[in-house]
Amino acid sequence: MKTGNTSAPRIALALAGGGPLGAIYEIGALCALEEALEGIDFTRLHHYLGVSAGGFIAAGLANGMSPRQLCTSFIESDDGASEVFDPAWLMVPAYGEFARRALMVPRLAASALWRGTLGRKSLTQSIERLGPALPTGIFSNDQVDRRLARLFSREGRTNDFRRLRTQLTLVATDLDTGEAAPFGRPGWDHVTISKAVQASSALPGLFPPVEIDGHFFVDGALKKTLHASVALDAGVDLLLCLNPLVPFNSTEPAAGKVMQRGLSGERQRIPRIVDGGLPAVLSQTFRSMIHSRMELGMKQYERAYPQTDIILIEADRRDPELYLANTFSYGRRKQLAEHAYQQTRSMLRSRRTTLAAKLGRHGIHLRAQVLDDPRRQLVARSRPLTRLGGAIESLQEVIEDLGHAVQPHPRAP
């Protein structure tokens, strides 16, 4: 924490995953932060840390692309010329993986037949021999490496961790050891940035593991949600964390009574999670697991790094908009980005007092005029806020701000 030191504060940004939806949320939230915070340049931070989909955003920021530039390329592009990300890259079947596994079928089938007849094994034991023939992923994410390599080869950018003017760490998981692989750190920085993004976002079952130097890597979120300790161990004064995936609280009045549109455009109500069937139950289960793990991690970080101010920014658990959207949604990116942008602005207003004190220690200040301007928008406001709606929103923000102000926040000595 800065205490009278005139040197610039060391600020790190940690971005969690969440598929294309998570990346959309993070871009919207970062645009809101960029506008509202004075004294911070999100293209010149001390350390960027990305996990899974957060790696796309972290790599772009570390290469000098501002949140607004990411929004222009990722969110606002309608002509299919998005230079940062196109979901079509992730919808190509993993033909190579299918072919490799298919070549194993004759040998494995013969082994299974032998075990089931002459070997006198049970049917279940015999069928188990066919397991290695199953593909390790349905879709190929090779285009992630190729397209990002092309993007980062442009003038003023680099695909080499060692040539960046700042620190960038993209975390994947070593499939054979289960340990985190911090690409970009010493000993891991020879791997290209684009390949590291591909490895960090290789969700098991959906994409095949990514081979690098004879090892196979999968999604970095398998080990931890944020891996914030990588930046904290390297030494920072302020750590900003963005997490797009949170469990949805359908029991809150604001959540259970509000009607929202799903991906199909039809308005939906979520009185209970179970009413959404298996997809809703699995989504809530996944979100709850990774979020509980992150909450434990944040508490440990505060105890282990008392000299670092840590600020977590995440989606509102009472908000059904992001919950109803498919994790891999991209068609409604403008609406979702605008929603994340406005939600983050609302959060900043509601936590104004506590955030102002914490950020002020590092020379960062909230722009009150920007935060209180109801006309500001990222992409387009679908419906203007009425006078009554604005008054209710302001009252709710004041109440939440008081709640944060009186809530005790003990820190380890």
mmCIF file of N, CA, C and O in Angstrom, residues 53-151:
data_model
loop_
_atom_site.group_PDB
_atom_site.id
_atom_site.type_symbol
_atom_site.label_atom_id
_atom_site.label_comp_id
_atom_site.label_asym_id
_atom_site.label_seq_id
_atom_site.Cartn_x
_atom_site.Cartn_y
_atom_site.Cartn_z
ATOM 1 N N ALA A 53 -11.119 -17.111 -20.556
ATOM 2 C CA ALA A 53 -11.569 -16.017 -21.415
ATOM 3 C C ALA A 53 -10.952 -14.684 -21.002
ATOM 4 O O ALA A 53 -10.768 -13.792 -21.838
ATOM 5 N N GLY A 54 -10.621 -14.541 -19.715
ATOM 6 C CA GLY A 54 -9.963 -13.323 -19.269
ATOM 7 C C GLY A 54 -8.611 -13.114 -19.906
ATOM 8 O O GLY A 54 -8.105 -11.988 -19.964
ATOM 9 N N GLY A 55 -8.012 -14.203 -20.412
ATOM 10 C CA GLY A 55 -6.722 -14.094 -21.081
ATOM 11 C C GLY A 55 -6.797 -13.292 -22.367
ATOM 12 O O GLY A 55 -5.845 -12.585 -22.733
ATOM 13 N N PHE A 56 -7.923 -13.402 -23.094
ATOM 14 C CA PHE A 56 -8.105 -12.605 -24.310
ATOM 15 C C PHE A 56 -7.986 -11.120 -23.989
ATOM 16 O O PHE A 56 -7.272 -10.379 -24.659
ATOM 17 N N ILE A 57 -8.710 -10.706 -22.948
ATOM 18 C CA ILE A 57 -8.751 -9.293 -22.588
ATOM 19 C C ILE A 57 -7.405 -8.834 -22.027
ATOM 20 O O ILE A 57 -6.897 -7.767 -22.375
ATOM 21 N N ALA A 58 -6.819 -9.640 -21.145
ATOM 22 C CA ALA A 58 -5.538 -9.277 -20.539
ATOM 23 C C ALA A 58 -4.450 -9.119 -21.595
ATOM 24 O O ALA A 58 -3.653 -8.180 -21.546
ATOM 25 N N ALA A 59 -4.412 -10.017 -22.574
ATOM 26 C CA ALA A 59 -3.398 -9.942 -23.628
ATOM 27 C C ALA A 59 -3.586 -8.698 -24.480
ATOM 28 O O ALA A 59 -2.609 -8.070 -24.898
ATOM 29 N N GLY A 60 -4.836 -8.325 -24.746
ATOM 30 C CA GLY A 60 -5.094 -7.118 -25.518
ATOM 31 C C GLY A 60 -4.675 -5.868 -24.768
ATOM 32 O O GLY A 60 -4.029 -4.973 -25.331
ATOM 33 N N LEU A 61 -5.016 -5.781 -23.483
ATOM 34 C CA LEU A 61 -4.634 -4.628 -22.680
ATOM 35 C C LEU A 61 -3.116 -4.504 -22.567
ATOM 36 O O LEU A 61 -2.560 -3.403 -22.672
ATOM 37 N N ALA A 62 -2.445 -5.622 -22.337
ATOM 38 C CA ALA A 62 -0.986 -5.602 -22.217
ATOM 39 C C ALA A 62 -0.329 -5.170 -23.518
ATOM 40 O O ALA A 62 0.802 -4.669 -23.506
ATOM 41 N N ASN A 63 -1.017 -5.344 -24.632
ATOM 42 C CA ASN A 63 -0.502 -4.921 -25.929
ATOM 43 C C ASN A 63 -0.926 -3.497 -26.290
ATOM 44 O O ASN A 63 -0.796 -3.079 -27.441
ATOM 45 N N GLY A 64 -1.435 -2.773 -25.312
ATOM 46 C CA GLY A 64 -1.747 -1.367 -25.532
ATOM 47 C C GLY A 64 -3.131 -1.083 -26.067
ATOM 48 O O GLY A 64 -3.424 0.066 -26.424
ATOM 49 N N MET A 65 -4.007 -2.086 -26.121
ATOM 50 C CA MET A 65 -5.375 -1.867 -26.587
ATOM 51 C C MET A 65 -6.234 -1.429 -25.404
ATOM 52 O O MET A 65 -6.329 -2.143 -24.403
ATOM 53 N N SER A 66 -6.835 -0.258 -25.488
ATOM 54 C CA SER A 66 -7.640 0.263 -24.393
ATOM 55 C C SER A 66 -8.965 -0.484 -24.318
ATOM 56 O O SER A 66 -9.392 -1.138 -25.278
ATOM 57 N N PRO A 67 -9.658 -0.401 -23.176
ATOM 58 C CA PRO A 67 -10.977 -1.032 -23.089
ATOM 59 C C PRO A 67 -11.925 -0.570 -24.185
ATOM 60 O O PRO A 67 -12.703 -1.362 -24.719
ATOM 61 N N ARG A 68 -11.877 0.721 -24.535
ATOM 62 C CA ARG A 68 -12.740 1.232 -25.594
ATOM 63 C C ARG A 68 -12.374 0.619 -26.952
ATOM 64 O O ARG A 68 -13.240 0.326 -27.770
ATOM 65 N N GLN A 69 -11.087 0.432 -27.210
ATOM 66 C CA GLN A 69 -10.662 -0.208 -28.453
ATOM 67 C C GLN A 69 -11.117 -1.662 -28.489
ATOM 68 O O GLN A 69 -11.536 -2.164 -29.538
ATOM 69 N N LEU A 70 -11.028 -2.343 -27.362
ATOM 70 C CA LEU A 70 -11.507 -3.724 -27.292
ATOM 71 C C LEU A 70 -13.010 -3.776 -27.551
ATOM 72 O O LEU A 70 -13.501 -4.672 -28.235
ATOM 73 N N CYS A 71 -13.726 -2.789 -27.020
ATOM 74 C CA CYS A 71 -15.163 -2.739 -27.234
ATOM 75 C C CYS A 71 -15.488 -2.527 -28.704
ATOM 76 O O CYS A 71 -16.382 -3.177 -29.257
ATOM 77 N N THR A 72 -14.761 -1.632 -29.351
ATOM 78 C CA THR A 72 -15.005 -1.360 -30.765
ATOM 79 C C THR A 72 -14.794 -2.603 -31.611
ATOM 80 O O THR A 72 -15.584 -2.914 -32.510
ATOM 81 N N SER A 73 -13.738 -3.344 -31.315
ATOM 82 C CA SER A 73 -13.406 -4.515 -32.121
ATOM 83 C C SER A 73 -14.234 -5.736 -31.743
ATOM 84 O O SER A 73 -14.636 -6.513 -32.598
ATOM 85 N N PHE A 74 -14.476 -5.897 -30.446
ATOM 86 C CA PHE A 74 -15.092 -7.131 -29.953
ATOM 87 C C PHE A 74 -16.612 -7.044 -29.864
ATOM 88 O O PHE A 74 -17.321 -8.000 -30.130
ATOM 89 N N ILE A 75 -17.118 -5.864 -29.506
ATOM 90 C CA ILE A 75 -18.541 -5.704 -29.236
ATOM 91 C C ILE A 75 -19.288 -5.055 -30.400
ATOM 92 O O ILE A 75 -20.343 -5.524 -30.820
ATOM 93 N N GLU A 76 -18.743 -3.979 -30.939
ATOM 94 C CA GLU A 76 -19.487 -3.158 -31.884
ATOM 95 C C GLU A 76 -19.329 -3.571 -33.339
ATOM 96 O O GLU A 76 -20.026 -3.039 -34.197
ATOM 97 N N SER A 77 -18.430 -4.482 -33.629
ATOM 98 C CA SER A 77 -18.225 -4.908 -35.007
ATOM 99 C C SER A 77 -19.353 -5.814 -35.457
ATOM 100 O O SER A 77 -19.608 -6.861 -34.874
ATOM 101 N N ASP A 78 -20.064 -5.407 -36.525
ATOM 102 C CA ASP A 78 -21.182 -6.181 -37.052
ATOM 103 C C ASP A 78 -20.891 -6.785 -38.419
ATOM 104 O O ASP A 78 -21.721 -7.487 -38.977
ATOM 105 N N ASP A 79 -19.725 -6.508 -38.958
ATOM 106 C CA ASP A 79 -19.438 -6.946 -40.324
ATOM 107 C C ASP A 79 -18.621 -8.220 -40.381
ATOM 108 O O ASP A 79 -18.099 -8.594 -41.418
ATOM 109 N N GLY A 80 -18.488 -8.890 -39.210
ATOM 110 C CA GLY A 80 -17.720 -10.135 -39.186
ATOM 111 C C GLY A 80 -16.228 -9.919 -39.237
ATOM 112 O O GLY A 80 -15.459 -10.859 -39.394
ATOM 113 N N ALA A 81 -15.796 -8.655 -39.085
ATOM 114 C CA ALA A 81 -14.371 -8.352 -39.191
ATOM 115 C C ALA A 81 -13.746 -8.105 -37.828
ATOM 116 O O ALA A 81 -12.773 -7.403 -37.705
ATOM 117 N N SER A 82 -14.336 -8.646 -36.804
ATOM 118 C CA SER A 82 -13.808 -8.466 -35.454
ATOM 119 C C SER A 82 -12.367 -8.955 -35.383
ATOM 120 O O SER A 82 -12.073 -10.091 -35.697
ATOM 121 N N GLU A 83 -11.484 -8.061 -34.966
ATOM 122 C CA GLU A 83 -10.070 -8.434 -34.951
ATOM 123 C C GLU A 83 -9.654 -9.120 -33.662
ATOM 124 O O GLU A 83 -8.584 -9.703 -33.580
ATOM 125 N N VAL A 84 -10.478 -9.061 -32.635
ATOM 126 C CA VAL A 84 -10.103 -9.641 -31.355
ATOM 127 C C VAL A 84 -10.651 -11.045 -31.187
ATOM 128 O O VAL A 84 -9.943 -11.968 -30.831
ATOM 129 N N PHE A 85 -11.935 -11.204 -31.487
ATOM 130 C CA PHE A 85 -12.532 -12.513 -31.234
ATOM 131 C C PHE A 85 -13.788 -12.684 -32.071
ATOM 132 O O PHE A 85 -14.586 -11.773 -32.205
ATOM 133 N N ASP A 86 -13.948 -13.860 -32.616
ATOM 134 C CA ASP A 86 -15.149 -14.223 -33.352
ATOM 135 C C ASP A 86 -15.531 -15.621 -32.875
ATOM 136 O O ASP A 86 -14.740 -16.558 -32.994
ATOM 137 N N PRO A 87 -16.745 -15.805 -32.323
ATOM 138 C CA PRO A 87 -17.140 -17.116 -31.808
ATOM 139 C C PRO A 87 -17.071 -18.216 -32.850
ATOM 140 O O PRO A 87 -16.990 -19.397 -32.490
ATOM 141 N N ALA A 88 -17.127 -17.846 -34.126
ATOM 142 C CA ALA A 88 -17.042 -18.868 -35.174
ATOM 143 C C ALA A 88 -15.722 -19.623 -35.095
ATOM 144 O O ALA A 88 -15.629 -20.778 -35.521
ATOM 145 N N TRP A 89 -14.699 -18.984 -34.512
ATOM 146 C CA TRP A 89 -13.407 -19.665 -34.347
ATOM 147 C C TRP A 89 -13.560 -20.909 -33.485
ATOM 148 O O TRP A 89 -12.810 -21.877 -33.655
ATOM 149 N N LEU A 90 -14.509 -20.872 -32.560
ATOM 150 C CA LEU A 90 -14.648 -21.949 -31.582
ATOM 151 C C LEU A 90 -15.697 -22.985 -31.961
ATOM 152 O O LEU A 90 -15.967 -23.892 -31.186
ATOM 153 N N MET A 91 -16.282 -22.840 -33.127
ATOM 154 C CA MET A 91 -17.346 -23.756 -33.536
ATOM 155 C C MET A 91 -16.907 -24.710 -34.637
ATOM 156 O O MET A 91 -17.730 -25.394 -35.239
ATOM 157 N N VAL A 92 -15.616 -24.772 -34.894
ATOM 158 C CA VAL A 92 -15.083 -25.690 -35.900
ATOM 159 C C VAL A 92 -14.836 -27.050 -35.249
ATOM 160 O O VAL A 92 -14.118 -27.140 -34.250
ATOM 161 N N PRO A 93 -15.422 -28.118 -35.755
ATOM 162 C CA PRO A 93 -15.206 -29.442 -35.168
ATOM 163 C C PRO A 93 -13.718 -29.799 -35.120
ATOM 164 O O PRO A 93 -12.943 -29.415 -36.000
ATOM 165 N N ALA A 94 -13.331 -30.540 -34.102
ATOM 166 C CA ALA A 94 -11.933 -30.949 -33.943
ATOM 167 C C ALA A 94 -11.646 -32.164 -34.822
ATOM 168 O O ALA A 94 -11.471 -33.286 -34.338
ATOM 169 N N TYR A 95 -11.602 -31.941 -36.139
ATOM 170 C CA TYR A 95 -11.440 -33.038 -37.085
ATOM 171 C C TYR A 95 -10.158 -33.828 -36.834
ATOM 172 O O TYR A 95 -10.135 -35.061 -36.925
ATOM 173 N N GLY A 96 -9.074 -33.129 -36.530
ATOM 174 C CA GLY A 96 -7.817 -33.817 -36.275
ATOM 175 C C GLY A 96 -7.903 -34.756 -35.090
ATOM 176 O O GLY A 96 -7.407 -35.888 -35.135
ATOM 177 N N GLU A 97 -8.554 -34.303 -34.023
ATOM 178 C CA GLU A 97 -8.732 -35.131 -32.828
ATOM 179 C C GLU A 97 -9.617 -36.326 -33.141
ATOM 180 O O GLU A 97 -9.334 -37.455 -32.720
ATOM 181 N N PHE A 98 -10.684 -36.102 -33.907
ATOM 182 C CA PHE A 98 -11.570 -37.208 -34.287
ATOM 183 C C PHE A 98 -10.803 -38.267 -35.067
ATOM 184 O O PHE A 98 -10.968 -39.475 -34.846
ATOM 185 N N ALA A 99 -9.958 -37.821 -36.005
ATOM 186 C CA ALA A 99 -9.209 -38.755 -36.855
ATOM 187 C C ALA A 99 -8.218 -39.569 -36.027
ATOM 188 O O ALA A 99 -8.086 -40.789 -36.215
ATOM 189 N N ARG A 100 -7.507 -38.887 -35.108
ATOM 190 C CA ARG A 100 -6.521 -39.597 -34.277
ATOM 191 C C ARG A 100 -7.194 -40.670 -33.423
ATOM 192 O O ARG A 100 -6.660 -41.773 -33.270
ATOM 193 N N ARG A 101 -8.334 -40.346 -32.872
ATOM 194 C CA ARG A 101 -9.032 -41.312 -32.025
ATOM 195 C C ARG A 101 -9.638 -42.439 -32.857
ATOM 196 O O ARG A 101 -9.684 -43.592 -32.417
ATOM 197 N N ALA A 102 -10.092 -42.114 -34.065
ATOM 198 C CA ALA A 102 -10.690 -43.135 -34.930
ATOM 199 C C ALA A 102 -9.669 -44.199 -35.314
ATOM 200 O O ALA A 102 -10.014 -45.385 -35.453
ATOM 201 N N LEU A 103 -8.410 -43.800 -35.487
ATOM 202 C CA LEU A 103 -7.364 -44.750 -35.846
ATOM 203 C C LEU A 103 -7.124 -45.775 -34.736
ATOM 204 O O LEU A 103 -6.590 -46.852 -34.989
ATOM 205 N N MET A 104 -7.527 -45.445 -33.520
ATOM 206 C CA MET A 104 -7.314 -46.345 -32.391
ATOM 207 C C MET A 104 -8.429 -47.385 -32.248
ATOM 208 O O MET A 104 -8.273 -48.363 -31.520
ATOM 209 N N VAL A 105 -9.567 -47.136 -32.933
ATOM 210 C CA VAL A 105 -10.741 -47.984 -32.737
ATOM 211 C C VAL A 105 -10.493 -49.460 -33.058
ATOM 212 O O VAL A 105 -10.850 -50.339 -32.255
ATOM 213 N N PRO A 106 -9.894 -49.823 -34.231
ATOM 214 C CA PRO A 106 -9.718 -51.252 -34.538
ATOM 215 C C PRO A 106 -8.929 -52.007 -33.462
ATOM 216 O O PRO A 106 -9.340 -53.094 -33.027
ATOM 217 N N ARG A 107 -7.826 -51.420 -33.015
ATOM 218 C CA ARG A 107 -7.007 -52.087 -32.005
ATOM 219 C C ARG A 107 -7.745 -52.208 -30.678
ATOM 220 O O ARG A 107 -7.740 -53.265 -30.038
ATOM 221 N N LEU A 108 -8.414 -51.130 -30.270
ATOM 222 C CA LEU A 108 -9.131 -51.154 -28.998
ATOM 223 C C LEU A 108 -10.342 -52.083 -29.050
ATOM 224 O O LEU A 108 -10.664 -52.762 -28.068
ATOM 225 N N ALA A 109 -11.008 -52.116 -30.202
ATOM 226 C CA ALA A 109 -12.173 -52.997 -30.349
ATOM 227 C C ALA A 109 -11.748 -54.458 -30.264
ATOM 228 O O ALA A 109 -12.425 -55.289 -29.639
ATOM 229 N N ALA A 110 -10.608 -54.783 -30.887
ATOM 230 C CA ALA A 110 -10.105 -56.151 -30.824
ATOM 231 C C ALA A 110 -9.748 -56.536 -29.394
ATOM 232 O O ALA A 110 -10.026 -57.657 -28.940
ATOM 233 N N SER A 111 -9.152 -55.580 -28.667
ATOM 234 C CA SER A 111 -8.797 -55.839 -27.270
ATOM 235 C C SER A 111 -10.037 -56.043 -26.424
ATOM 236 O O SER A 111 -10.089 -56.939 -25.568
ATOM 237 N N ALA A 112 -11.071 -55.229 -26.667
ATOM 238 C CA ALA A 112 -12.315 -55.365 -25.915
ATOM 239 C C ALA A 112 -12.987 -56.694 -26.202
ATOM 240 O O ALA A 112 -13.523 -57.350 -25.295
ATOM 241 N N LEU A 113 -12.954 -57.111 -27.467
ATOM 242 C CA LEU A 113 -13.564 -58.384 -27.849
ATOM 243 C C LEU A 113 -12.841 -59.549 -27.196
ATOM 244 O O LEU A 113 -13.469 -60.496 -26.694
ATOM 245 N N TRP A 114 -11.520 -59.481 -27.156
ATOM 246 C CA TRP A 114 -10.732 -60.555 -26.535
ATOM 247 C C TRP A 114 -11.039 -60.642 -25.036
ATOM 248 O O TRP A 114 -11.236 -61.724 -24.496
ATOM 249 N N ARG A 115 -11.109 -59.473 -24.370
ATOM 250 C CA ARG A 115 -11.373 -59.466 -22.931
ATOM 251 C C ARG A 115 -12.764 -60.008 -22.628
ATOM 252 O O ARG A 115 -12.971 -60.667 -21.617
ATOM 253 N N GLY A 116 -13.723 -59.742 -23.532
ATOM 254 C CA GLY A 116 -15.085 -60.169 -23.286
ATOM 255 C C GLY A 116 -15.343 -61.632 -23.610
ATOM 256 O O GLY A 116 -16.344 -62.195 -23.167
ATOM 257 N N THR A 117 -14.448 -62.258 -24.387
ATOM 258 C CA THR A 117 -14.636 -63.656 -24.759
ATOM 259 C C THR A 117 -13.587 -64.537 -24.096
ATOM 260 O O THR A 117 -13.827 -65.121 -23.046
ATOM 261 N N LEU A 118 -12.415 -64.575 -24.696
ATOM 262 C CA LEU A 118 -11.358 -65.429 -24.155
ATOM 263 C C LEU A 118 -10.880 -64.954 -22.788
ATOM 264 O O LEU A 118 -10.475 -65.758 -21.938
ATOM 265 N N GLY A 119 -10.905 -63.623 -22.598
ATOM 266 C CA GLY A 119 -10.448 -63.081 -21.309
ATOM 267 C C GLY A 119 -11.474 -63.213 -20.221
ATOM 268 O O GLY A 119 -11.169 -63.000 -19.039
ATOM 269 N N ARG A 120 -12.713 -63.538 -20.596
ATOM 270 C CA ARG A 120 -13.801 -63.763 -19.650
ATOM 271 C C ARG A 120 -14.004 -62.584 -18.685
ATOM 272 O O ARG A 120 -14.250 -62.766 -17.489
ATOM 273 N N LYS A 121 -13.918 -61.396 -19.234
ATOM 274 C CA LYS A 121 -14.195 -60.203 -18.438
ATOM 275 C C LYS A 121 -15.655 -59.818 -18.621
ATOM 276 O O LYS A 121 -16.318 -60.213 -19.575
ATOM 277 N N SER A 122 -16.166 -59.017 -17.704
ATOM 278 C CA SER A 122 -17.553 -58.572 -17.799
ATOM 279 C C SER A 122 -17.710 -57.606 -18.964
ATOM 280 O O SER A 122 -16.734 -57.063 -19.499
ATOM 281 N N LEU A 123 -18.967 -57.386 -19.364
ATOM 282 C CA LEU A 123 -19.238 -56.474 -20.468
ATOM 283 C C LEU A 123 -18.738 -55.067 -20.152
ATOM 284 O O LEU A 123 -18.157 -54.392 -21.013
ATOM 285 N N THR A 124 -18.931 -54.652 -18.913
ATOM 286 C CA THR A 124 -18.484 -53.311 -18.515
ATOM 287 C C THR A 124 -16.971 -53.181 -18.616
ATOM 288 O O THR A 124 -16.447 -52.187 -19.126
ATOM 289 N N GLN A 125 -16.254 -54.170 -18.127
ATOM 290 C CA GLN A 125 -14.791 -54.144 -18.198
ATOM 291 C C GLN A 125 -14.305 -54.170 -19.633
ATOM 292 O O GLN A 125 -13.288 -53.545 -19.967
ATOM 293 N N SER A 126 -15.016 -54.866 -20.483
ATOM 294 C CA SER A 126 -14.622 -54.939 -21.893
ATOM 295 C C SER A 126 -14.833 -53.604 -22.592
ATOM 296 O O SER A 126 -13.986 -53.131 -23.351
ATOM 297 N N ILE A 127 -15.971 -52.978 -22.310
ATOM 298 C CA ILE A 127 -16.278 -51.689 -22.944
ATOM 299 C C ILE A 127 -15.313 -50.599 -22.497
ATOM 300 O O ILE A 127 -15.008 -49.672 -23.249
ATOM 301 N N GLU A 128 -14.824 -50.704 -21.265
ATOM 302 C CA GLU A 128 -13.875 -49.718 -20.756
ATOM 303 C C GLU A 128 -12.648 -49.597 -21.653
ATOM 304 O O GLU A 128 -12.025 -48.530 -21.721
ATOM 305 N N ARG A 129 -12.306 -50.668 -22.348
ATOM 306 C CA ARG A 129 -11.134 -50.649 -23.229
ATOM 307 C C ARG A 129 -11.309 -49.682 -24.381
ATOM 308 O O ARG A 129 -10.328 -49.261 -25.007
ATOM 309 N N LEU A 130 -12.566 -49.293 -24.678
ATOM 310 C CA LEU A 130 -12.826 -48.380 -25.789
ATOM 311 C C LEU A 130 -12.711 -46.914 -25.367
ATOM 312 O O LEU A 130 -12.810 -46.023 -26.217
ATOM 313 N N GLY A 131 -12.497 -46.663 -24.088
ATOM 314 C CA GLY A 131 -12.415 -45.294 -23.574
ATOM 315 C C GLY A 131 -11.422 -44.399 -24.299
ATOM 316 O O GLY A 131 -11.747 -43.266 -24.662
ATOM 317 N N PRO A 132 -10.185 -44.871 -24.554
ATOM 318 C CA PRO A 132 -9.213 -44.019 -25.225
ATOM 319 C C PRO A 132 -9.623 -43.590 -26.626
ATOM 320 O O PRO A 132 -9.025 -42.655 -27.192
ATOM 321 N N ALA A 133 -10.630 -44.229 -27.217
ATOM 322 C CA ALA A 133 -11.068 -43.857 -28.567
ATOM 323 C C ALA A 133 -11.984 -42.648 -28.559
ATOM 324 O O ALA A 133 -12.259 -42.072 -29.621
ATOM 325 N N LEU A 134 -12.463 -42.244 -27.392
ATOM 326 C CA LEU A 134 -13.344 -41.084 -27.310
ATOM 327 C C LEU A 134 -12.535 -39.793 -27.455
ATOM 328 O O LEU A 134 -11.513 -39.622 -26.781
ATOM 329 N N PRO A 135 -12.967 -38.856 -28.280
ATOM 330 C CA PRO A 135 -12.240 -37.584 -28.457
ATOM 331 C C PRO A 135 -12.166 -36.811 -27.149
ATOM 332 O O PRO A 135 -13.093 -36.850 -26.330
ATOM 333 N N THR A 136 -11.085 -36.095 -26.948
ATOM 334 C CA THR A 136 -10.904 -35.293 -25.737
ATOM 335 C C THR A 136 -11.562 -33.921 -25.842
ATOM 336 O O THR A 136 -11.580 -33.165 -24.877
ATOM 337 N N GLY A 137 -12.080 -33.614 -27.022
ATOM 338 C CA GLY A 137 -12.758 -32.338 -27.219
ATOM 339 C C GLY A 137 -13.612 -32.385 -28.468
ATOM 340 O O GLY A 137 -13.320 -33.136 -29.400
ATOM 341 N N ILE A 138 -14.675 -31.589 -28.456
ATOM 342 C CA ILE A 138 -15.596 -31.576 -29.593
ATOM 343 C C ILE A 138 -15.175 -30.561 -30.645
ATOM 344 O O ILE A 138 -15.219 -30.830 -31.844
ATOM 345 N N PHE A 139 -14.731 -29.401 -30.192
ATOM 346 C CA PHE A 139 -14.375 -28.321 -31.119
ATOM 347 C C PHE A 139 -12.879 -28.031 -31.058
ATOM 348 O O PHE A 139 -12.219 -28.260 -30.050
ATOM 349 N N SER A 140 -12.368 -27.499 -32.144
ATOM 350 C CA SER A 140 -10.964 -27.101 -32.214
ATOM 351 C C SER A 140 -10.835 -25.621 -31.882
ATOM 352 O O SER A 140 -11.630 -24.802 -32.356
ATOM 353 N N ASN A 141 -9.860 -25.270 -31.070
ATOM 354 C CA ASN A 141 -9.602 -23.852 -30.796
ATOM 355 C C ASN A 141 -8.253 -23.413 -31.374
ATOM 356 O O ASN A 141 -7.647 -22.450 -30.891
ATOM 357 N N ASP A 142 -7.803 -24.109 -32.424
ATOM 358 C CA ASP A 142 -6.548 -23.730 -33.077
ATOM 359 C C ASP A 142 -6.596 -22.318 -33.643
ATOM 360 O O ASP A 142 -5.575 -21.629 -33.727
ATOM 361 N N GLN A 143 -7.817 -21.875 -34.045
ATOM 362 C CA GLN A 143 -7.952 -20.542 -34.618
ATOM 363 C C GLN A 143 -7.635 -19.454 -33.603
ATOM 364 O O GLN A 143 -7.248 -18.344 -33.984
ATOM 365 N N VAL A 144 -7.797 -19.749 -32.326
ATOM 366 C CA VAL A 144 -7.456 -18.769 -31.299
ATOM 367 C C VAL A 144 -5.983 -18.396 -31.406
ATOM 368 O O VAL A 144 -5.615 -17.220 -31.410
ATOM 369 N N ASP A 145 -5.142 -19.397 -31.516
ATOM 370 C CA ASP A 145 -3.702 -19.169 -31.650
ATOM 371 C C ASP A 145 -3.388 -18.428 -32.952
ATOM 372 O O ASP A 145 -2.663 -17.428 -32.957
ATOM 373 N N ARG A 146 -3.959 -18.885 -34.054
ATOM 374 C CA ARG A 146 -3.633 -18.296 -35.352
ATOM 375 C C ARG A 146 -4.096 -16.851 -35.467
ATOM 376 O O ARG A 146 -3.351 -15.970 -35.926
ATOM 377 N N ARG A 147 -5.350 -16.591 -35.084
ATOM 378 C CA ARG A 147 -5.889 -15.239 -35.234
ATOM 379 C C ARG A 147 -5.225 -14.257 -34.284
ATOM 380 O O ARG A 147 -4.945 -13.109 -34.658
ATOM 381 N N LEU A 148 -4.991 -14.670 -33.041
ATOM 382 C CA LEU A 148 -4.342 -13.766 -32.100
ATOM 383 C C LEU A 148 -2.887 -13.526 -32.484
ATOM 384 O O LEU A 148 -2.360 -12.423 -32.290
ATOM 385 N N ALA A 149 -2.220 -14.537 -33.027
ATOM 386 C CA ALA A 149 -0.847 -14.345 -33.491
ATOM 387 C C ALA A 149 -0.811 -13.284 -34.586
ATOM 388 O O ALA A 149 0.098 -12.442 -34.634
ATOM 389 N N ARG A 150 -1.808 -13.305 -35.459
ATOM 390 C CA ARG A 150 -1.894 -12.300 -36.521
ATOM 391 C C ARG A 150 -2.178 -10.919 -35.935
ATOM 392 O O ARG A 150 -1.599 -9.913 -36.352
ATOM 393 N N LEU A 151 -3.075 -10.865 -34.945
ATOM 394 C CA LEU A 151 -3.417 -9.591 -34.310
ATOM 395 C C LEU A 151 -2.213 -8.975 -33.610
ATOM 396 O O LEU A 151 -1.934 -7.776 -33.753
#
